[in-house]
PDB file of C-alpha atoms in Angstrom:
ATOM      1  CA  UNK A  10     112.091  91.022 121.406  1.00 58.00           C
ATOM      2  CA  UNK A  11     113.687  91.056 125.180  1.00 70.00           C
ATOM      3  CA  UNK A  12     117.241  92.477 124.447  1.00 71.00           C
ATOM      4  CA  UNK A  13     118.109  95.198 126.819  1.00 76.00           C
ATOM      5  CA  UNK A  14     118.474  98.427 125.913  1.00 70.00           C
ATOM      6  CA  UNK A  15     121.975 100.516 127.147  1.00 77.00           C
ATOM      7  CA  UNK A  16     122.552 104.058 126.814  1.00 76.00           C
ATOM      8  CA  UNK A  17     126.253 104.686 125.482  1.00 73.00           C
ATOM      9  CA  UNK A  18     125.761 108.426 125.091  1.00 75.00           C
ATOM     10  CA  UNK A  19     123.836 111.166 125.698  1.00 74.00           C
ATOM     11  CA  UNK A  20     124.457 114.891 123.974  1.00 71.00           C
ATOM     12  CA  UNK A  21     121.752 117.678 124.637  1.00 68.00           C
ATOM     13  CA  UNK A  22     121.153 120.260 122.072  1.00 59.00           C
ATOM     14  CA  UNK A  23     120.776 123.877 123.202  1.00 57.00           C
ATOM     15  CA  UNK A  24     118.582 125.843 121.241  1.00 56.00           C
ATOM     16  CA  UNK A  25     120.725 127.789 119.188  1.00 56.00           C
ATOM     17  CA  UNK A  26     121.859 124.534 117.681  1.00 52.00           C
ATOM     18  CA  UNK A  27     119.015 123.074 117.148  1.00 60.00           C
ATOM     19  CA  UNK A  28     117.208 126.479 115.560  1.00 69.00           C
ATOM     20  CA  UNK A  29     121.028 126.444 113.432  1.00 72.00           C
ATOM     21  CA  UNK A  30     120.136 122.628 112.319  1.00 70.00           C
ATOM     22  CA  UNK A  31     116.546 123.735 111.042  1.00 69.00           C
ATOM     23  CA  UNK A  32     117.537 126.656 109.457  1.00 77.00           C
ATOM     24  CA  UNK A  33     120.194 124.726 107.420  1.00 78.00           C
ATOM     25  CA  UNK A  34     117.664 121.945 107.033  1.00 73.00           C
ATOM     26  CA  UNK A  35     115.334 124.462 105.438  1.00 75.00           C
ATOM     27  CA  UNK A  36     118.312 126.048 103.364  1.00 82.00           C
ATOM     28  CA  UNK A  37     119.332 123.193 102.242  1.00 78.00           C
ATOM     29  CA  UNK A  38     115.112 121.692 101.609  1.00 75.00           C
ATOM     30  CA  UNK A  39     115.160 124.975  99.490  1.00 81.00           C
ATOM     31  CA  UNK A  40     118.435 124.510  97.016  1.00 85.00           C
ATOM     32  CA  UNK A  41     117.177 120.798  96.726  1.00 79.00           C
ATOM     33  CA  UNK A  42     113.225 122.137  95.283  1.00 82.00           C
ATOM     34  CA  UNK A  43     115.362 124.524  92.916  1.00 87.00           C
ATOM     35  CA  UNK A  44     117.904 121.502  91.590  1.00 87.00           C
ATOM     36  CA  UNK A  45     114.949 119.403  90.939  1.00 85.00           C
ATOM     37  CA  UNK A  46     112.836 122.725  88.967  1.00 87.00           C
ATOM     38  CA  UNK A  47     116.329 123.314  87.267  1.00 91.00           C
ATOM     39  CA  UNK A  48     116.476 119.548  86.082  1.00 89.00           C
ATOM     40  CA  UNK A  49     112.747 119.325  85.039  1.00 87.00           C
ATOM     41  CA  UNK A  50     112.825 122.012  83.176  1.00 89.00           C
ATOM     42  CA  UNK A  51     116.100 120.922  81.421  1.00 89.00           C
ATOM     43  CA  UNK A  52     114.610 117.642  80.824  1.00 88.00           C
ATOM     44  CA  UNK A  53     111.966 117.214  80.092  1.00 87.00           C
ATOM     45  CA  UNK A  54     111.422 121.023  78.971  1.00 85.00           C
ATOM     46  CA  UNK A  55     107.363 122.190  78.158  1.00 86.00           C
ATOM     47  CA  UNK A  56     106.065 119.051  80.692  1.00 84.00           C
ATOM     48  CA  UNK A  57     108.809 119.923  83.050  1.00 86.00           C
ATOM     49  CA  UNK A  58     107.516 123.630  83.340  1.00 89.00           C
ATOM     50  CA  UNK A  59     104.544 121.597  83.735  1.00 88.00           C
ATOM     51  CA  UNK A  60     105.763 119.561  86.146  1.00 87.00           C
ATOM     52  CA  UNK A  61     107.328 122.486  88.520  1.00 90.00           C
ATOM     53  CA  UNK A  62     104.025 124.486  88.371  1.00 90.00           C
ATOM     54  CA  UNK A  63     102.663 121.470  90.265  1.00 89.00           C
ATOM     55  CA  UNK A  64     105.571 121.192  92.299  1.00 89.00           C
ATOM     56  CA  UNK A  65     105.420 124.703  93.466  1.00 89.00           C
ATOM     57  CA  UNK A  66     101.656 124.082  94.502  1.00 91.00           C
ATOM     58  CA  UNK A  67     102.968 121.079  95.610  1.00 88.00           C
ATOM     59  CA  UNK A  68     104.550 123.130  97.931  1.00 86.00           C
ATOM     60  CA  UNK A  69     102.552 125.507  99.206  1.00 89.00           C
ATOM     61  CA  UNK A  70      99.647 122.858  99.414  1.00 90.00           C
ATOM     62  CA  UNK A  71     101.349 120.613 101.824  1.00 87.00           C
ATOM     63  CA  UNK A  72     102.835 123.902 103.751  1.00 84.00           C
ATOM     64  CA  UNK A  73      99.195 124.546 104.214  1.00 88.00           C
ATOM     65  CA  UNK A  74      98.103 121.606 105.224  1.00 88.00           C
ATOM     66  CA  UNK A  75     100.708 121.577 107.913  1.00 84.00           C
ATOM     67  CA  UNK A  76      99.862 124.750 109.274  1.00 86.00           C
ATOM     68  CA  UNK A  77      96.776 123.812 109.930  1.00 89.00           C
ATOM     69  CA  UNK A  78      97.074 120.608 111.320  1.00 85.00           C
ATOM     70  CA  UNK A  79      99.504 121.428 113.568  1.00 83.00           C
ATOM     71  CA  UNK A  80     102.701 120.148 112.432  1.00 79.00           C
ATOM     72  CA  UNK A  81     105.769 121.159 114.156  1.00 75.00           C
ATOM     73  CA  UNK A  82     108.323 120.812 111.308  1.00 74.00           C
ATOM     74  CA  UNK A  83     111.475 119.202 113.466  1.00 76.00           C
ATOM     75  CA  UNK A  84     115.039 118.198 111.406  1.00 76.00           C
ATOM     76  CA  UNK A  85     112.590 114.841 110.648  1.00 79.00           C
ATOM     77  CA  UNK A  86     109.373 116.308 109.685  1.00 79.00           C
ATOM     78  CA  UNK A  87     111.671 118.629 107.329  1.00 80.00           C
ATOM     79  CA  UNK A  88     113.043 115.171 106.274  1.00 81.00           C
ATOM     80  CA  UNK A  89     109.776 113.552 105.491  1.00 83.00           C
ATOM     81  CA  UNK A  90     108.463 116.690 103.783  1.00 83.00           C
ATOM     82  CA  UNK A  91     111.760 116.517 101.428  1.00 82.00           C
ATOM     83  CA  UNK A  92     111.020 113.013 100.641  1.00 84.00           C
ATOM     84  CA  UNK A  93     107.551 113.337  99.360  1.00 83.00           C
ATOM     85  CA  UNK A  94     109.049 116.248  97.228  1.00 82.00           C
ATOM     86  CA  UNK A  95     110.984 113.458  95.469  1.00 81.00           C
ATOM     87  CA  UNK A  96     107.918 111.204  95.151  1.00 80.00           C
ATOM     88  CA  UNK A  97     105.810 114.175  93.940  1.00 81.00           C
ATOM     89  CA  UNK A  98     108.435 114.670  91.281  1.00 86.00           C
ATOM     90  CA  UNK A  99     108.793 110.691  90.711  1.00 86.00           C
ATOM     91  CA  UNK A 100     105.296 110.839  89.653  1.00 86.00           C
ATOM     92  CA  UNK A 101     105.781 113.348  86.986  1.00 87.00           C
ATOM     93  CA  UNK A 102     108.380 111.408  85.886  1.00 88.00           C
ATOM     94  CA  UNK A 103     106.509 108.573  85.139  1.00 88.00           C
ATOM     95  CA  UNK A 104     103.618 110.484  83.606  1.00 88.00           C
ATOM     96  CA  UNK A 105     105.991 111.928  81.228  1.00 88.00           C
ATOM     97  CA  UNK A 106     107.951 109.057  80.023  1.00 88.00           C
ATOM     98  CA  UNK A 107     104.631 107.406  79.261  1.00 90.00           C
ATOM     99  CA  UNK A 108     103.588 110.280  77.063  1.00 88.00           C
ATOM    100  CA  UNK A 109     107.592 110.280  75.275  1.00 87.00           C
ATOM    101  CA  UNK A 110     107.420 106.683  75.099  1.00 88.00           C
ATOM    102  CA  UNK A 111     103.694 106.996  73.419  1.00 87.00           C
ATOM    103  CA  UNK A 112     105.109 109.775  71.086  1.00 85.00           C
ATOM    104  CA  UNK A 113     107.597 107.651  69.722  1.00 86.00           C
ATOM    105  CA  UNK A 114     105.318 104.914  68.764  1.00 87.00           C
ATOM    106  CA  UNK A 115     103.758 107.616  66.386  1.00 84.00           C
ATOM    107  CA  UNK A 116     100.655 108.332  68.799  1.00 86.00           C
ATOM    108  CA  UNK A 117      99.781 111.883  68.581  1.00 85.00           C
ATOM    109  CA  UNK A 118      99.700 113.923  71.173  1.00 83.00           C
ATOM    110  CA  UNK A 119      96.560 113.585  72.945  1.00 86.00           C
ATOM    111  CA  UNK A 120      96.445 110.092  73.094  1.00 89.00           C
ATOM    112  CA  UNK A 121      99.726 109.734  74.112  1.00 87.00           C
ATOM    113  CA  UNK A 122      99.169 112.316  77.092  1.00 87.00           C
ATOM    114  CA  UNK A 123      96.239 110.243  77.741  1.00 89.00           C
ATOM    115  CA  UNK A 124      98.248 107.296  77.943  1.00 90.00           C
ATOM    116  CA  UNK A 125     100.609 108.748  79.604  1.00 88.00           C
ATOM    117  CA  UNK A 126      98.650 109.692  82.411  1.00 89.00           C
ATOM    118  CA  UNK A 127      96.623 106.008  82.416  1.00 89.00           C
ATOM    119  CA  UNK A 128      99.527 103.958  82.179  1.00 88.00           C
ATOM    120  CA  UNK A 129     101.606 105.574  84.862  1.00 88.00           C
ATOM    121  CA  UNK A 130      98.418 105.789  87.316  1.00 89.00           C
ATOM    122  CA  UNK A 131      99.085 102.500  88.247  1.00 89.00           C
ATOM    123  CA  UNK A 132     103.125 102.255  89.276  1.00 88.00           C
ATOM    124  CA  UNK A 133     102.034 106.055  91.218  1.00 88.00           C
ATOM    125  CA  UNK A 134      99.226 104.614  93.029  1.00 89.00           C
ATOM    126  CA  UNK A 135     101.456 101.513  94.159  1.00 90.00           C
ATOM    127  CA  UNK A 136     104.893 103.311  95.481  1.00 87.00           C
ATOM    128  CA  UNK A 137     102.292 105.784  96.888  1.00 88.00           C
ATOM    129  CA  UNK A 138     100.264 102.534  98.963  1.00 92.00           C
ATOM    130  CA  UNK A 139     103.711 100.922  99.856  1.00 91.00           C
ATOM    131  CA  UNK A 140     105.132 104.389 101.390  1.00 89.00           C
ATOM    132  CA  UNK A 141     101.202 104.979 103.300  1.00 92.00           C
ATOM    133  CA  UNK A 142     101.779 101.453 104.332  1.00 93.00           C
ATOM    134  CA  UNK A 143     105.544 102.242 105.845  1.00 89.00           C
ATOM    135  CA  UNK A 144     104.363 105.470 107.293  1.00 88.00           C
ATOM    136  CA  UNK A 145     101.077 103.942 109.440  1.00 90.00           C
ATOM    137  CA  UNK A 146     104.111 101.215 110.645  1.00 88.00           C
ATOM    138  CA  UNK A 147     105.954 104.555 111.464  1.00 85.00           C
ATOM    139  CA  UNK A 148     103.260 106.323 113.434  1.00 84.00           C
ATOM    140  CA  UNK A 149     102.123 103.597 115.160  1.00 84.00           C
ATOM    141  CA  UNK A 150     105.382 101.985 116.565  1.00 79.00           C
ATOM    142  CA  UNK A 151     106.978 105.612 117.193  1.00 72.00           C
ATOM    143  CA  UNK A 152     106.189 105.603 120.848  1.00 68.00           C
ATOM    144  CA  UNK A 153     107.301 101.790 121.561  1.00 67.00           C
ATOM    145  CA  UNK A 154     111.222 102.657 120.912  1.00 60.00           C
ATOM    146  CA  UNK A 155     111.359 105.301 122.523  1.00 57.00           C
ATOM    147  CA  UNK A 156     111.947 107.206 119.372  1.00 63.00           C
ATOM    148  CA  UNK A 157     108.569 109.589 118.951  1.00 66.00           C
ATOM    149  CA  UNK A 158     110.677 111.995 116.650  1.00 71.00           C
ATOM    150  CA  UNK A 159     109.703 109.275 114.227  1.00 81.00           C
ATOM    151  CA  UNK A 160     105.995 110.075 114.018  1.00 81.00           C
ATOM    152  CA  UNK A 161     106.542 113.593 112.602  1.00 81.00           C
ATOM    153  CA  UNK A 162     109.078 112.056 109.786  1.00 84.00           C
ATOM    154  CA  UNK A 163     106.186 109.496 108.999  1.00 86.00           C
ATOM    155  CA  UNK A 164     103.272 112.539 109.503  1.00 85.00           C
ATOM    156  CA  UNK A 165     104.907 115.096 106.792  1.00 87.00           C
ATOM    157  CA  UNK A 166     105.910 112.194 104.470  1.00 88.00           C
ATOM    158  CA  UNK A 167     102.124 110.509 104.518  1.00 90.00           C
ATOM    159  CA  UNK A 168     101.194 114.161 103.829  1.00 90.00           C
ATOM    160  CA  UNK A 169     103.151 115.114 101.317  1.00 89.00           C
ATOM    161  CA  UNK A 170     102.339 111.660  99.431  1.00 90.00           C
ATOM    162  CA  UNK A 171      98.960 112.524  99.815  1.00 91.00           C
ATOM    163  CA  UNK A 172      99.017 115.690  98.302  1.00 91.00           C
ATOM    164  CA  UNK A 173     101.748 114.802  95.806  1.00 88.00           C
ATOM    165  CA  UNK A 174      99.058 112.368  94.369  1.00 88.00           C
ATOM    166  CA  UNK A 175      96.871 115.172  93.775  1.00 88.00           C
ATOM    167  CA  UNK A 176      99.445 117.476  91.935  1.00 89.00           C
ATOM    168  CA  UNK A 177     100.600 114.574  90.011  1.00 84.00           C
ATOM    169  CA  UNK A 178      97.260 113.604  88.529  1.00 84.00           C
ATOM    170  CA  UNK A 179      94.951 116.042  88.850  1.00 89.00           C
ATOM    171  CA  UNK A 180      97.237 119.617  88.599  1.00 90.00           C
ATOM    172  CA  UNK A 181     100.096 117.996  86.248  1.00 88.00           C
ATOM    173  CA  UNK A 182      97.171 116.956  83.734  1.00 88.00           C
ATOM    174  CA  UNK A 183      95.629 120.687  83.674  1.00 90.00           C
ATOM    175  CA  UNK A 184      98.978 122.076  83.285  1.00 90.00           C
ATOM    176  CA  UNK A 185      99.448 119.851  80.070  1.00 87.00           C
ATOM    177  CA  UNK A 186      95.956 119.485  79.054  1.00 87.00           C
ATOM    178  CA  UNK A 187      95.881 123.322  78.729  1.00 88.00           C
ATOM    179  CA  UNK A 188      98.869 123.898  77.394  1.00 84.00           C
ATOM    180  CA  UNK A 189      97.602 121.103  74.564  1.00 83.00           C
ATOM    181  CA  UNK A 190      94.904 123.127  73.752  1.00 84.00           C
ATOM    182  CA  UNK A 191      96.607 126.435  73.535  1.00 83.00           C
ATOM    183  CA  UNK A 192      99.237 124.749  70.959  1.00 80.00           C
ATOM    184  CA  UNK A 193      96.881 122.168  69.495  1.00 76.00           C
ATOM    185  CA  UNK A 194      99.099 118.633  67.765  1.00 75.00           C
ATOM    186  CA  UNK A 195     101.703 121.435  65.933  1.00 77.00           C
ATOM    187  CA  UNK A 196     103.196 120.802  69.034  1.00 74.00           C
ATOM    188  CA  UNK A 197     103.869 117.072  68.442  1.00 74.00           C
ATOM    189  CA  UNK A 198     106.204 118.476  65.339  1.00 73.00           C
ATOM    190  CA  UNK A 199     108.797 120.383  67.869  1.00 73.00           C
ATOM    191  CA  UNK A 200     109.718 117.145  69.244  1.00 74.00           C
ATOM    192  CA  UNK A 201     112.477 119.606  71.489  1.00 72.00           C
ATOM    193  CA  UNK A 202     109.974 121.392  72.851  1.00 70.00           C
ATOM    194  CA  UNK A 203     108.496 117.840  74.408  1.00 69.00           C
ATOM    195  CA  UNK A 204     111.709 116.748  75.392  1.00 72.00           C
ATOM    196  CA  UNK A 205     111.945 114.021  72.781  1.00 71.00           C
TER     197      UNK A 205
END
């Protein structure tokens, strides 16, 4: 748009203030992650424990990718990572709620697990594709408006969402199937343990 930009305010952030902001953001992120772990464990119980393990693997894999690429974790990059943690938890919640519906309908535990993952897959894929489209727009137009800080947000969010699909669909599924293999159909009788 042919609209002139006017600088209304200019501020300089010294290196100690910037480092302090990053440290506080990381601390807030860790606290948020712990709260999410506790919520998943309390609300979903055994499936929540499986999700927590998958979420821990998610965080390790994502941070390893950030190190390999390399990604500089600025405030906006940390925000993108934390938002992608929410997307990873969202996928697990969709799966577990589908499993609950199937168990309440009287399905066997094995069929509930299969249906939970297969029926939630389209919702997970749709939400993640829409996030990737948004990330692509932010990435390609980040420099156009002089807001290159947006590119770091877009990169960390896109990578985090990519890893979250892997952990929600593959890692969580592996953990849930392993728990079912150990406990068998007898787990279905322990409704409290399954969060029903």
